[in-house]
PDB file of C-alpha atoms in Angstrom:
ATOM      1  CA  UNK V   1      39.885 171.886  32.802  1.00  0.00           C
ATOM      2  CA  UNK V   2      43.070 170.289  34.659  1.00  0.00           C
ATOM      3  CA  UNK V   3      44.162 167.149  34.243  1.00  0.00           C
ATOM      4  CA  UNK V   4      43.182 166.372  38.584  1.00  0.00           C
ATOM      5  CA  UNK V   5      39.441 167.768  37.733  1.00  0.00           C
ATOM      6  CA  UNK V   6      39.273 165.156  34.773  1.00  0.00           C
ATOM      7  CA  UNK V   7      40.252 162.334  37.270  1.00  0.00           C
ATOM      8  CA  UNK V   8      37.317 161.533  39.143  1.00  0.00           C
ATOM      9  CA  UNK V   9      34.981 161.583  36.101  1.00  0.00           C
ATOM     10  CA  UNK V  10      37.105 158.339  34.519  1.00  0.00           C
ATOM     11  CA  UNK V  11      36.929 156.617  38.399  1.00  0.00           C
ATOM     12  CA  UNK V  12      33.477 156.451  37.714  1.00  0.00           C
ATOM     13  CA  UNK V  13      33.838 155.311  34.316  1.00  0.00           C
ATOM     14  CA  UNK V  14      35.776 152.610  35.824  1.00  0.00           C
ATOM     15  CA  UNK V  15      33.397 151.902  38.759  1.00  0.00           C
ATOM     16  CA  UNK V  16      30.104 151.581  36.535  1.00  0.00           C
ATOM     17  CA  UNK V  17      32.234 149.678  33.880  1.00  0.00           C
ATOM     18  CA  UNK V  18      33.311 147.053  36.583  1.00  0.00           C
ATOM     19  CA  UNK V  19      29.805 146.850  38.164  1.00  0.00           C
ATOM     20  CA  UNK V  20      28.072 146.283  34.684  1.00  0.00           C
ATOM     21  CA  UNK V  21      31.199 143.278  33.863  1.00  0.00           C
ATOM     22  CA  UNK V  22      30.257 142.184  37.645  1.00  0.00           C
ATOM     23  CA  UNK V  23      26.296 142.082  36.819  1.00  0.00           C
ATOM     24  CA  UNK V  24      26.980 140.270  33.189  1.00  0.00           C
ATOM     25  CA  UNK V  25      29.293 137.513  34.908  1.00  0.00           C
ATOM     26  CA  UNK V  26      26.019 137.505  37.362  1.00  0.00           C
ATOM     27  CA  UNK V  27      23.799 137.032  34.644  1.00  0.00           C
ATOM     28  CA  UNK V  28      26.088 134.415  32.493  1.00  0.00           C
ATOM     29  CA  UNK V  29      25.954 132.288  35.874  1.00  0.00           C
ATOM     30  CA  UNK V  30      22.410 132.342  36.840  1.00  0.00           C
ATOM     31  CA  UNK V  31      22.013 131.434  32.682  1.00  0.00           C
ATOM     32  CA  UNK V  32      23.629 128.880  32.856  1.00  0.00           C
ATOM     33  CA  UNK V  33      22.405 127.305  36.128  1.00  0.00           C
ATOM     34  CA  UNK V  34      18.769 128.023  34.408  1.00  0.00           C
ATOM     35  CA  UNK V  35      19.845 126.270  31.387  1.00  0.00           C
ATOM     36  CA  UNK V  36      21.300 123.306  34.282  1.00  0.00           C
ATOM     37  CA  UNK V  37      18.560 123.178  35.379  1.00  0.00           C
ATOM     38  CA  UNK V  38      15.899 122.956  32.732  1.00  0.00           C
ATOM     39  CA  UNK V  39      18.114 120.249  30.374  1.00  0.00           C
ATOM     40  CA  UNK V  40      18.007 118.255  34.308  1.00  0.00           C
ATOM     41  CA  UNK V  41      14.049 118.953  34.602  1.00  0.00           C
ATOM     42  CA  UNK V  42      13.886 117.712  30.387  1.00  0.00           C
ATOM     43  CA  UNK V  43      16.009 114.820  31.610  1.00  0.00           C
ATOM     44  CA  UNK V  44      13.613 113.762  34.176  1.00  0.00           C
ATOM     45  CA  UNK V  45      10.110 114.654  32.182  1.00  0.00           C
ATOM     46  CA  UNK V  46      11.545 112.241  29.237  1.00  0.00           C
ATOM     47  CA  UNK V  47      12.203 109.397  31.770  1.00  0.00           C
ATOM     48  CA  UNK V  48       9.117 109.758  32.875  1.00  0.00           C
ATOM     49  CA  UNK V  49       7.190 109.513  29.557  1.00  0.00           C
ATOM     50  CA  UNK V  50       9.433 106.551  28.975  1.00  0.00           C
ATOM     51  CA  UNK V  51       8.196 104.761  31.972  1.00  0.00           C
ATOM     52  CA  UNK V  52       4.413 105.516  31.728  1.00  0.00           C
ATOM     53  CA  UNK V  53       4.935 104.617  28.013  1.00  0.00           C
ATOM     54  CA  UNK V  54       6.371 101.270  29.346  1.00  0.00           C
ATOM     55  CA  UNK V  55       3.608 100.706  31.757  1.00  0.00           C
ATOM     56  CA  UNK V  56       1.103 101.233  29.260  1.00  0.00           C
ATOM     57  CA  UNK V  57       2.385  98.506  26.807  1.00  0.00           C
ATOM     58  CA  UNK V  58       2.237  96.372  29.534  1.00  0.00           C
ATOM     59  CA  UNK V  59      -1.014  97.079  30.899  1.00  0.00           C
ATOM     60  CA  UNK V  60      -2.353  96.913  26.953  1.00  0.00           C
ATOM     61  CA  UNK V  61      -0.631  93.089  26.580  1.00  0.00           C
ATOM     62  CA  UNK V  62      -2.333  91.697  29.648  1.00  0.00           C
ATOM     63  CA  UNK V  63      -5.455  93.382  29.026  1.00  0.00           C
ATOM     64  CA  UNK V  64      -4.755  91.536  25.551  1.00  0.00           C
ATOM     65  CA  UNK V  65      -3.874  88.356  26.865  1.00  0.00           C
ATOM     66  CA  UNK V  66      -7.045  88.708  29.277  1.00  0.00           C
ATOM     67  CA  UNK V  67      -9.055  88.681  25.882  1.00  0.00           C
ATOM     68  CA  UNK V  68      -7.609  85.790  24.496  1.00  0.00           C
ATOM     69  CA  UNK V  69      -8.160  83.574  27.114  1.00  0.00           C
ATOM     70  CA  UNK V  70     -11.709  84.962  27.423  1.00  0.00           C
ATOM     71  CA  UNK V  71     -12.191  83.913  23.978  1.00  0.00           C
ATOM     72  CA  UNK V  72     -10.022  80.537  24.246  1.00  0.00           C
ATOM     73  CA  UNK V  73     -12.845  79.312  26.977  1.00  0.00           C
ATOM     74  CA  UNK V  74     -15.498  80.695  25.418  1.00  0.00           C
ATOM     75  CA  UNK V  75     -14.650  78.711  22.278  1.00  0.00           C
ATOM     76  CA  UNK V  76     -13.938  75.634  24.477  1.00  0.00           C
ATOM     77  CA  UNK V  77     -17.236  75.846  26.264  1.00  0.00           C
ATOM     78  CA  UNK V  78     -18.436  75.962  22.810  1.00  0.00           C
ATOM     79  CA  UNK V  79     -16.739  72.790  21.639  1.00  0.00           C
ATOM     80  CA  UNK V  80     -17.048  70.810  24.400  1.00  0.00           C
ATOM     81  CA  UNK V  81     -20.148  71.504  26.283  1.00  0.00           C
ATOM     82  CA  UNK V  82     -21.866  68.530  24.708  1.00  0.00           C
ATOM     83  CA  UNK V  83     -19.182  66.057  25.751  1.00  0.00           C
ATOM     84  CA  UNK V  84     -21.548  64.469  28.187  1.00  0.00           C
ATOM     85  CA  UNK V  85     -24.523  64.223  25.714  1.00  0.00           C
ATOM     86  CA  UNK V  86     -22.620  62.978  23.187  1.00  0.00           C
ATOM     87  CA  UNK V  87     -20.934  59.981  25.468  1.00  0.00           C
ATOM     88  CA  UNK V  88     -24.942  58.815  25.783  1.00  0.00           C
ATOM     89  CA  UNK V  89     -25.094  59.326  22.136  1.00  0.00           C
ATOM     90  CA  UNK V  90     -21.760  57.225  20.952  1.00  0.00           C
ATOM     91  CA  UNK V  91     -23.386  54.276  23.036  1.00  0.00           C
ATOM     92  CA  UNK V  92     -26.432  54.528  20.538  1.00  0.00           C
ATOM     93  CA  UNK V  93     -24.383  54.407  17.925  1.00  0.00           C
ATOM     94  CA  UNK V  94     -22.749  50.916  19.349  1.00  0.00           C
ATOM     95  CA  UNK V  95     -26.001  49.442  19.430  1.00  0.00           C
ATOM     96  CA  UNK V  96     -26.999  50.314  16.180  1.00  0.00           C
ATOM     97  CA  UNK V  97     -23.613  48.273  14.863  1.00  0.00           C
ATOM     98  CA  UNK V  98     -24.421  45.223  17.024  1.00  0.00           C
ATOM     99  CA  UNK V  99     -28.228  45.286  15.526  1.00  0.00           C
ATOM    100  CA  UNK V 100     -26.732  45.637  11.937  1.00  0.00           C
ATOM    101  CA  UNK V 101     -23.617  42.800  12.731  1.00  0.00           C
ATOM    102  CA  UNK V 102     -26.468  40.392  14.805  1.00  0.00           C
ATOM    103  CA  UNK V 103     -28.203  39.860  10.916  1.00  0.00           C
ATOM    104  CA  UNK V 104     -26.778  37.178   9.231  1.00  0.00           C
ATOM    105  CA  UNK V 105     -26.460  37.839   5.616  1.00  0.00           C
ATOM    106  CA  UNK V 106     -27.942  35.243   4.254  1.00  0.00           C
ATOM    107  CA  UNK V 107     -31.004  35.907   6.590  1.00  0.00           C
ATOM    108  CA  UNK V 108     -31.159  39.227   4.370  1.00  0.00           C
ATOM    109  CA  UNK V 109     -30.569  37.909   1.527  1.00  0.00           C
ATOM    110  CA  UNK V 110     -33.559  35.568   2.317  1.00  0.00           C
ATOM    111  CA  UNK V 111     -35.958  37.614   4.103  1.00  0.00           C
ATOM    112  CA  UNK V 112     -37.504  40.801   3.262  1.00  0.00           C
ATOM    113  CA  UNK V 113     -38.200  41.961   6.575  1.00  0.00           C
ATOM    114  CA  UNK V 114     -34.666  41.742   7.558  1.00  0.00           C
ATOM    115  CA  UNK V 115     -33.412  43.402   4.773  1.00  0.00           C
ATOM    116  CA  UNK V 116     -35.504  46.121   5.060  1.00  0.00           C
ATOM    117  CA  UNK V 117     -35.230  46.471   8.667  1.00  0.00           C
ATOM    118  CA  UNK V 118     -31.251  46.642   8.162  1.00  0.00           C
ATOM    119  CA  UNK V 119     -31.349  48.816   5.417  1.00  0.00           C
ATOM    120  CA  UNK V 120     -33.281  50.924   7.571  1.00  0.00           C
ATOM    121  CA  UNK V 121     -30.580  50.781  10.601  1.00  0.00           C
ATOM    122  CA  UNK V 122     -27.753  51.031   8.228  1.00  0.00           C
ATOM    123  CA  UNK V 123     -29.581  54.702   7.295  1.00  0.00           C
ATOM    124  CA  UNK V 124     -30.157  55.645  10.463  1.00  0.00           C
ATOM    125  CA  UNK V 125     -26.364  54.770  11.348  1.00  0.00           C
ATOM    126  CA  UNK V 126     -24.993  56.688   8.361  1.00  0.00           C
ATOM    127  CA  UNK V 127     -27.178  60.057   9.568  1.00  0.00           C
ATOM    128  CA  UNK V 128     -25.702  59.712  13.077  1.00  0.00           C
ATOM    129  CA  UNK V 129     -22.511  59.221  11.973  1.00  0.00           C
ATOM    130  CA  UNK V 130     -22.961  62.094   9.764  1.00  0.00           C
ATOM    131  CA  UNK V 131     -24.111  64.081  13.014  1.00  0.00           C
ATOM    132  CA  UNK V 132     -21.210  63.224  14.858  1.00  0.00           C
ATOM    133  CA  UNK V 133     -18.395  64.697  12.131  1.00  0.00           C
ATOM    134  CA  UNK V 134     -20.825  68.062  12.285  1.00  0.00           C
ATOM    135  CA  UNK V 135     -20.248  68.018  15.740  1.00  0.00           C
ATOM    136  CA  UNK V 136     -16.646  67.303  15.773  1.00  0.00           C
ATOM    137  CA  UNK V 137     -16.714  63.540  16.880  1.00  0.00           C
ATOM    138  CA  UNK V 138     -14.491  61.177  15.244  1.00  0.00           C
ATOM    139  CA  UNK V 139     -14.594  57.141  15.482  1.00  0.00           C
ATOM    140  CA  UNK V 140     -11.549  55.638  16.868  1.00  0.00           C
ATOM    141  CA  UNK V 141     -11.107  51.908  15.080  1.00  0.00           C
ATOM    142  CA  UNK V 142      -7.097  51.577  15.808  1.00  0.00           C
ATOM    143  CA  UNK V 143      -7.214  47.545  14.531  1.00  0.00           C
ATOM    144  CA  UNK V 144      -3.465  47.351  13.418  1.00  0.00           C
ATOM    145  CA  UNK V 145      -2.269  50.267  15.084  1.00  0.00           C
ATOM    146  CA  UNK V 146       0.720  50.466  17.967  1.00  0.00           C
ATOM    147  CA  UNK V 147      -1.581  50.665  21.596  1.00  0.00           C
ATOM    148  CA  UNK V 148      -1.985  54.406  22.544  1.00  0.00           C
ATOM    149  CA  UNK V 149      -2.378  54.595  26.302  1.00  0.00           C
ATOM    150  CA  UNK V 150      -3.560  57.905  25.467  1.00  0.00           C
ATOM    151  CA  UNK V 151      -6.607  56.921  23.509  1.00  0.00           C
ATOM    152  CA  UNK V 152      -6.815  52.856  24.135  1.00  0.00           C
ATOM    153  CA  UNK V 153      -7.631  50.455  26.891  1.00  0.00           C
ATOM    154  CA  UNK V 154      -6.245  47.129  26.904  1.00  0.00           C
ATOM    155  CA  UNK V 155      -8.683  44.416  27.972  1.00  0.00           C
ATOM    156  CA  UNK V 156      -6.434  41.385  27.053  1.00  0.00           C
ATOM    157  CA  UNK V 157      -3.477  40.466  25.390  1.00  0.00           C
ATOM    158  CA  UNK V 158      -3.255  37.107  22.521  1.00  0.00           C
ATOM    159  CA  UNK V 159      -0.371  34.679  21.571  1.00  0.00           C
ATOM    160  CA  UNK V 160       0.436  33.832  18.365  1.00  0.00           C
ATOM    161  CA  UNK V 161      -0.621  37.185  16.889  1.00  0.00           C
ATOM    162  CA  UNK V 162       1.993  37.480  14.254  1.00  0.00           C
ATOM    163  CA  UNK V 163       2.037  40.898  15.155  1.00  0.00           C
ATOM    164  CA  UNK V 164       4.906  43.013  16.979  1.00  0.00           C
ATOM    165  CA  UNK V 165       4.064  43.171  20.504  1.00  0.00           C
ATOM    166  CA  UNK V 166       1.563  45.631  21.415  1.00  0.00           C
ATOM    167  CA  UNK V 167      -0.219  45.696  17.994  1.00  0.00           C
ATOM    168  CA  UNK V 168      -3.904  46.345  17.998  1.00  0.00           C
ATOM    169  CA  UNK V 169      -5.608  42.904  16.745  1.00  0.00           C
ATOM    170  CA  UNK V 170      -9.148  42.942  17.718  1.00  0.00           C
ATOM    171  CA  UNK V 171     -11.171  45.798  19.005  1.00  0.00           C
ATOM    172  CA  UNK V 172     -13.850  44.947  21.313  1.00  0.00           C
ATOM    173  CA  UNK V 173     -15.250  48.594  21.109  1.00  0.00           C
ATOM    174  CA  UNK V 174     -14.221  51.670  19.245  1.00  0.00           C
ATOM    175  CA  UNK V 175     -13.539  54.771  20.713  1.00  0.00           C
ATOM    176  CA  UNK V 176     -14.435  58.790  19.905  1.00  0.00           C
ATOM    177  CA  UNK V 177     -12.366  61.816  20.021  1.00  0.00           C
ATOM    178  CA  UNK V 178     -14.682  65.417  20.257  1.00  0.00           C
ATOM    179  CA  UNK V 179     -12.698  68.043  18.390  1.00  0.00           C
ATOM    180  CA  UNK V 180      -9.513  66.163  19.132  1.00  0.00           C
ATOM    181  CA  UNK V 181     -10.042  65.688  22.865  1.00  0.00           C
ATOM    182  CA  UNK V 182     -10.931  61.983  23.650  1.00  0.00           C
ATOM    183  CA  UNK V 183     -14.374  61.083  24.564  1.00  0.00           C
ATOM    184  CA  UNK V 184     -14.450  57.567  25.115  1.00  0.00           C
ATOM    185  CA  UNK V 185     -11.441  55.150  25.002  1.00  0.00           C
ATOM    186  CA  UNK V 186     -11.158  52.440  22.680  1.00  0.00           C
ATOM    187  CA  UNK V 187     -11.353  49.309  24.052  1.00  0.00           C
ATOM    188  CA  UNK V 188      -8.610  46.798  22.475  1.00  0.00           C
ATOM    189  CA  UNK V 189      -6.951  43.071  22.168  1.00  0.00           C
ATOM    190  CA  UNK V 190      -3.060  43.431  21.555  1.00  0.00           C
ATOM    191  CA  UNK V 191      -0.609  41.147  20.201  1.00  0.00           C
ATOM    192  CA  UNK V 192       1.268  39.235  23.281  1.00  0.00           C
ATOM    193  CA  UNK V 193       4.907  39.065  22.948  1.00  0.00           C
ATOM    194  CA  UNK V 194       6.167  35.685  22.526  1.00  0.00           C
ATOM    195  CA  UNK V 195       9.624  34.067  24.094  1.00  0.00           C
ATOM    196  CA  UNK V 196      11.994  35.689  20.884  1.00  0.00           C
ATOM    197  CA  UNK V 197      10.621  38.551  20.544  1.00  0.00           C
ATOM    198  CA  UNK V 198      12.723  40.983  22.034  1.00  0.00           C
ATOM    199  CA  UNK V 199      12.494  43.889  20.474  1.00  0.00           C
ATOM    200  CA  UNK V 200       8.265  44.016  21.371  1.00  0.00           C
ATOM    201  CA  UNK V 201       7.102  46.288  23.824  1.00  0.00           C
ATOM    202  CA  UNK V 202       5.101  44.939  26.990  1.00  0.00           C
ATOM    203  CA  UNK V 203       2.162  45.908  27.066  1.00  0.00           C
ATOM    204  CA  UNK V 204       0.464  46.522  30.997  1.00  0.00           C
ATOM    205  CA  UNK V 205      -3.320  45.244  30.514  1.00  0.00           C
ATOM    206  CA  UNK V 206      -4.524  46.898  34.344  1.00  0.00           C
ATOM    207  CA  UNK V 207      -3.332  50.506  33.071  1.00  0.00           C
TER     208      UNK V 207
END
């Protein structure tokens, strides 16, 4: 065979060659626009997840934070529900003192019916008192203490106290606390400041 009849068969050797190079530079493109593509689409579906993931933690603290308050007033409603009862019942307890203070004690040291009517209101004092700590109700008696606006009302002020201005001296009627929460204000004397004493505190007796 001649070297011209041997010519056309390598042209299309060399055709088909460059159309398969053609169709694998083709096929290295559209790869790599696929691969493009799916690390974009990866991209996307992780910041996704990493918002819904987001959402959820917040959704799971309030519904958290939802709880605890739920139990925080359930607890309070618990505590405190009997504030009102026990206001009637802390005005019992005054008039139990005043009956036991009223006896003179030489009258019960003299009389048998005295004595055994206070040793009978000195019980029944002790089981209400008693009551009142089960219940979360403390006695406030602040007789030398600094006034407390907070937990004391002033009903006068005396001269001549010895005491730094503003000390409790006398307390015309103790107060309560329920489960730390005041119930019923103390009601106090304080020490007056006198002319040299500057370093007292005044104390206003219509707050």
């Amino acid at each position: 065979m001649s070297e011209e009849q041997n010519k056309p068969a390598e042209t299309e050797v060399e055709q088909t060659e460059a159309v398969q190079d053609k169709a694998a530079q083709e096929k290295a493109a559209q790869d790599k626009a696929a691969d493009a593509g799916t690390g974009d689409r990866v991209a996307q579906l992780e910041a996704e997840v990493a918002s819904l993931k987001d959402q959820l933690l917040r959704q799971m603290a309030e519904v958290e934070n939802t709880r605890r308050r739920a139990q925080r007033d359930r607890e309070d409603a618990s505590k405190f529900a009997v504030s009102s009862f026990a206001k009637e019942l802390v005005t019992v307890a005054d008039n139990l003192r005043r009956a036991l203070e009223a006896v003179p004690a030489e009258g019960r040291e003299n009389d048998d019916v005295l004595k055994s009517l206070s040793v009978g209101v000195e019980a029944t004092e002790r089981q209400l008192i008693s009551a009142f700590e089960r219940a979360g109700i403390k006695k406030i008696d602040p007789t030398g203490e600094l006034f407390d606006p907070n937990f004391h009302q002033v009903m006068f002020e005396i001269d001549n106290t010895g005491k730094p201005a503003g000390t409790v001296v006398q307390v015309l009627q103790p107060g309560y606390t329920i489960h730390g929460r005041l119930l019923r204000e103390a009601m106090v004397g304080v020490a007056k400041a006198g002319p040299h004493d500057l370093g007292g505190q005044h104390v206003d007796t219509k707050a």
